[in-house]
GROMACS .gro file of C-alpha atoms in nm:
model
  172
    1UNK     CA    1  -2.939   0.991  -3.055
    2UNK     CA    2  -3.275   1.154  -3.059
    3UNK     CA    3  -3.448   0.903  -2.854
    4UNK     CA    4  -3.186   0.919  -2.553
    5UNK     CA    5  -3.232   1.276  -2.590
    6UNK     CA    6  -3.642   1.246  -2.542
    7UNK     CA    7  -3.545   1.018  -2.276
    8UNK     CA    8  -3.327   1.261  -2.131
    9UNK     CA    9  -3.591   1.535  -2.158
   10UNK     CA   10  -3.873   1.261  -1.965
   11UNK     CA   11  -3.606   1.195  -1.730
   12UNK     CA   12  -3.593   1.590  -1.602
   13UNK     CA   13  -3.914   1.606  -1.606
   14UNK     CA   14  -3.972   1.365  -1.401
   15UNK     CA   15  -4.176   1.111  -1.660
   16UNK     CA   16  -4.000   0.780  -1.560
   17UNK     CA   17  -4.176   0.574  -1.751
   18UNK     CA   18  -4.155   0.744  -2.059
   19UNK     CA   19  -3.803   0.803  -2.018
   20UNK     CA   20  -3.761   0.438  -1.942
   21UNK     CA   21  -3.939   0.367  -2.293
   22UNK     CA   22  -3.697   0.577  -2.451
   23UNK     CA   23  -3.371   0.469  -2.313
   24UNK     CA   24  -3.473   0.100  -2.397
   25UNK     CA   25  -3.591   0.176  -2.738
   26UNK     CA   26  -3.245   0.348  -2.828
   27UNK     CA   27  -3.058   0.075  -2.714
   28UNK     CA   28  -3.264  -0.188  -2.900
   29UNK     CA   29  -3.264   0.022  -3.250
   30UNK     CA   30  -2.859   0.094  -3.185
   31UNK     CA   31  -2.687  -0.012  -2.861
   32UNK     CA   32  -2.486   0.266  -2.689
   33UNK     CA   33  -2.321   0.389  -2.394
   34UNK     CA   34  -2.475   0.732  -2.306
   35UNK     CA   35  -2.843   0.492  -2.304
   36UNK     CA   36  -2.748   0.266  -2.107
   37UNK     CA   37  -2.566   0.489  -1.854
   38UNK     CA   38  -2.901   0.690  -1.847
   39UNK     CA   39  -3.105   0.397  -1.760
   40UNK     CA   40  -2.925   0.305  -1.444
   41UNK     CA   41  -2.923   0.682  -1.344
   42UNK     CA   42  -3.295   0.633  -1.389
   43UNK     CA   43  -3.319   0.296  -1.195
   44UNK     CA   44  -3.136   0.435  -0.928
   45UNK     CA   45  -3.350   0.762  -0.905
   46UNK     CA   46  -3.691   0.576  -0.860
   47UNK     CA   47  -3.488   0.326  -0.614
   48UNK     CA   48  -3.428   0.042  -0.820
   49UNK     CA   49  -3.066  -0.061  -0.737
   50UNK     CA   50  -3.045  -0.409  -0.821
   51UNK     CA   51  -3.190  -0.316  -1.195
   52UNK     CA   52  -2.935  -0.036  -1.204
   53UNK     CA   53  -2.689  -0.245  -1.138
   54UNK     CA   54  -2.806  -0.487  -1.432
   55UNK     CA   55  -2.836  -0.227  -1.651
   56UNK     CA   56  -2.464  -0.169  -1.616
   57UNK     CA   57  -2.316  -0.522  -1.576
   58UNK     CA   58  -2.488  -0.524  -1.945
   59UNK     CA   59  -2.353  -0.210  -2.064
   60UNK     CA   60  -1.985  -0.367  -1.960
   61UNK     CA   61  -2.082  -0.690  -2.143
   62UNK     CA   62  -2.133  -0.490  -2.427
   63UNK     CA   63  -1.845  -0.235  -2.400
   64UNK     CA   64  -1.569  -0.399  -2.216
   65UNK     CA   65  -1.340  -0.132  -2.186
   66UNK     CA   66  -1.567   0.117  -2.113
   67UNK     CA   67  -1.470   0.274  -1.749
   68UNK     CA   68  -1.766   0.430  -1.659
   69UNK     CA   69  -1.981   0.158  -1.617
   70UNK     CA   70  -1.723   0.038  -1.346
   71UNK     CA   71  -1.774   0.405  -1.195
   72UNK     CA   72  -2.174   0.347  -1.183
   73UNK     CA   73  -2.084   0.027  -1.033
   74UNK     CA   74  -1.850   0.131  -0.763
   75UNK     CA   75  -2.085   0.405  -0.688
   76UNK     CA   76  -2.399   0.188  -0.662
   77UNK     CA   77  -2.206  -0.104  -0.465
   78UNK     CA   78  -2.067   0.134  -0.212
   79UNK     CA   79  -2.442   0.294  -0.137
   80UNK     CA   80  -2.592  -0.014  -0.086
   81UNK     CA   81  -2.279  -0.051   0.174
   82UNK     CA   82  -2.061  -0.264  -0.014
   83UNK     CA   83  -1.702  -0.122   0.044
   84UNK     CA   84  -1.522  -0.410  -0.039
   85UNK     CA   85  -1.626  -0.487  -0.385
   86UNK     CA   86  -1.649  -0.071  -0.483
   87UNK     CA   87  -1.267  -0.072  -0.359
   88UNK     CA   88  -1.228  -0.338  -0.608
   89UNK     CA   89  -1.396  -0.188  -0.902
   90UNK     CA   90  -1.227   0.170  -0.842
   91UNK     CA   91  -0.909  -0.003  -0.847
   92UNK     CA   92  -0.977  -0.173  -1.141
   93UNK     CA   93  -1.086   0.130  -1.323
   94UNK     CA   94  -0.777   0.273  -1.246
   95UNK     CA   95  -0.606  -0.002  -1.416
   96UNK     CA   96  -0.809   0.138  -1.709
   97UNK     CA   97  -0.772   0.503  -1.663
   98UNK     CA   98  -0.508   0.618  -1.404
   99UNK     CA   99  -0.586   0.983  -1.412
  100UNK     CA  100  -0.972   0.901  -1.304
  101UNK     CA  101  -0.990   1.158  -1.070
  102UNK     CA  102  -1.364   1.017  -0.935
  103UNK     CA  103  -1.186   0.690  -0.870
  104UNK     CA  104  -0.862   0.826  -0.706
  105UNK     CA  105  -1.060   1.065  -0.437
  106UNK     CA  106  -1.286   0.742  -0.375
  107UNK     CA  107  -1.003   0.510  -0.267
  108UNK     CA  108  -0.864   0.773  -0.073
  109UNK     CA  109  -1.183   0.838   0.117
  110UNK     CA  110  -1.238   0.457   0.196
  111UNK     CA  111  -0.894   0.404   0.273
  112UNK     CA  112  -0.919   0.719   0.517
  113UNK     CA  113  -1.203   0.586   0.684
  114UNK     CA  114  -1.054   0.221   0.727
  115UNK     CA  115  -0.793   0.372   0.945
  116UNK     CA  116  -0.496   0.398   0.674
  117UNK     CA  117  -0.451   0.749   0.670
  118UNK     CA  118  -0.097   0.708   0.546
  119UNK     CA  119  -0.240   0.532   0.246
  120UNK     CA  120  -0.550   0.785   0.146
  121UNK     CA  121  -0.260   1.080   0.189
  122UNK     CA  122  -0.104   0.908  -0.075
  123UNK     CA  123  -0.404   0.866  -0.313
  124UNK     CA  124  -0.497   1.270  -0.212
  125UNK     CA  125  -0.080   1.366  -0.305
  126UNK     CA  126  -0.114   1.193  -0.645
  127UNK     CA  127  -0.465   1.438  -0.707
  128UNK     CA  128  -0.234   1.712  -0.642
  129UNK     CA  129   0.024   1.591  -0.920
  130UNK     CA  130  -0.270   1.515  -1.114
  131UNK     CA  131  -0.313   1.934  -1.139
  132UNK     CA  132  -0.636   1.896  -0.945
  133UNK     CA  133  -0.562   2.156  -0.679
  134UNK     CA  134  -0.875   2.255  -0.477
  135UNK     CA  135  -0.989   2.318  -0.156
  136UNK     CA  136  -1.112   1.975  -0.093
  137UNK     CA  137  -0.823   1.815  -0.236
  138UNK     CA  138  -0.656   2.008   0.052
  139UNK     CA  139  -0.814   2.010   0.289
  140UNK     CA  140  -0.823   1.656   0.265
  141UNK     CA  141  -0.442   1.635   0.210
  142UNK     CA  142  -0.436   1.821   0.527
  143UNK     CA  143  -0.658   1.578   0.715
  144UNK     CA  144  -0.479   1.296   0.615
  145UNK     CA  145  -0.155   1.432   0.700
  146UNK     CA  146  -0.295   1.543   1.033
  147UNK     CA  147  -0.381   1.165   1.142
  148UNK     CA  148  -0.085   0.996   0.959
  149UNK     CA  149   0.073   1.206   1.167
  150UNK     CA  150   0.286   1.406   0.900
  151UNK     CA  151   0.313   1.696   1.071
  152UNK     CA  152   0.495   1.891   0.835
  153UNK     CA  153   0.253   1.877   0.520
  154UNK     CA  154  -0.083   1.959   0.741
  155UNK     CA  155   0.006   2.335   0.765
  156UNK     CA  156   0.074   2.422   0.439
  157UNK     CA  157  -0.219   2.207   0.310
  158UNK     CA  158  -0.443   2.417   0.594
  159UNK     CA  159  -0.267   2.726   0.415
  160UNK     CA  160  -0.378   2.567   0.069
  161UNK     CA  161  -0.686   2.469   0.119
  162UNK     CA  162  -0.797   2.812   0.276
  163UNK     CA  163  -0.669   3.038  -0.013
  164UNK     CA  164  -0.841   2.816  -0.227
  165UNK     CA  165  -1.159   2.828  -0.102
  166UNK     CA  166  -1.438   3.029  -0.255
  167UNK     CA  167  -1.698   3.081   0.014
  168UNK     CA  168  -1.741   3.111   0.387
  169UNK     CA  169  -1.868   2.811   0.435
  170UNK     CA  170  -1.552   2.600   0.298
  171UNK     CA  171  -1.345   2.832   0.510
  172UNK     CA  172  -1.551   2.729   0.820
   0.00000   0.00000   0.00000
């Protein structure tokens, strides 16, 4: 615990290498999730995608189950431009969790942007169920709606999404 905490502490202040040392040392003395997880935050803040992605095809070796490895590696696989195989791991993680709200807002944004509007509106209406009501949420709802052409959702989600919203800028 105290060593991914030092490596934590390197890590914001900016000592990669140090941080490195730590992360790796806590995982060798007892192997755990928040350590590994760390270490392909870190490999992925100096640039270093492929080890980050190592890092947490190991971590899922290890822990199986665990669901947010599959979120580091959907996130990682769809910045290096890899759409097909995040879409994959989000769904799978979904299989895991079904109330992952990073996962369900994910598939509804690649779906949106693949032209299946109908689809993403779905994945956006289930967020809503979920109790995750935000301007985002929406507004996105509201988007959706707008080019799936469900005409009758996309005001009130306007309506929605503008009461909800906190500052100018989200109102803009």
């Amino acid at each position: 615990w105290w060593k991914t905490r030092l490596g934590r502490s390197y890590y914001l202040l900016n000592l990669f290498p140090e941080s490195e040392q730590q992360f790796r040392s806590s995982i060798s003395t007892t192997p755990n999730i928040e350590s590994r997880l760390e270490l392909s935050k870190l490999y992925v803040r100096i640039d270093q995608p492929v080890k980050a992605m190592s890092e947490l095809d190991s971590g899922l070796e290890q822990f199986p189950r665990e669901y947010r490895f599959m979120l580091g590696q959907a996130r990682l696989s769809d910045q290096m431009g890899n759409s097909i195989k995040a879409r994959e791991i989000w769904r799978n993680v979904l299989k895991i969790d079904q109330a992952s709200v990073e996962a369900i807002a994910s598939l509804g944004a690649v779906t949106f942007y693949e032209d299946q509007p109908e689809t993403a509106s779905l994945f956006y209406a289930y967020l809503r169920r979920l109790g995750i009501v935000n301007s985002a949420v929406m507004n996105n709802l509201a988007i959706t709606s707008l080019n799936s052409r469900d005409y009758a959702n996309v005001g009130p989600a306007i309506v929605a999404a503008l009461s909800l919203s906190t500052d100018n800028e989200e109102k803009a």
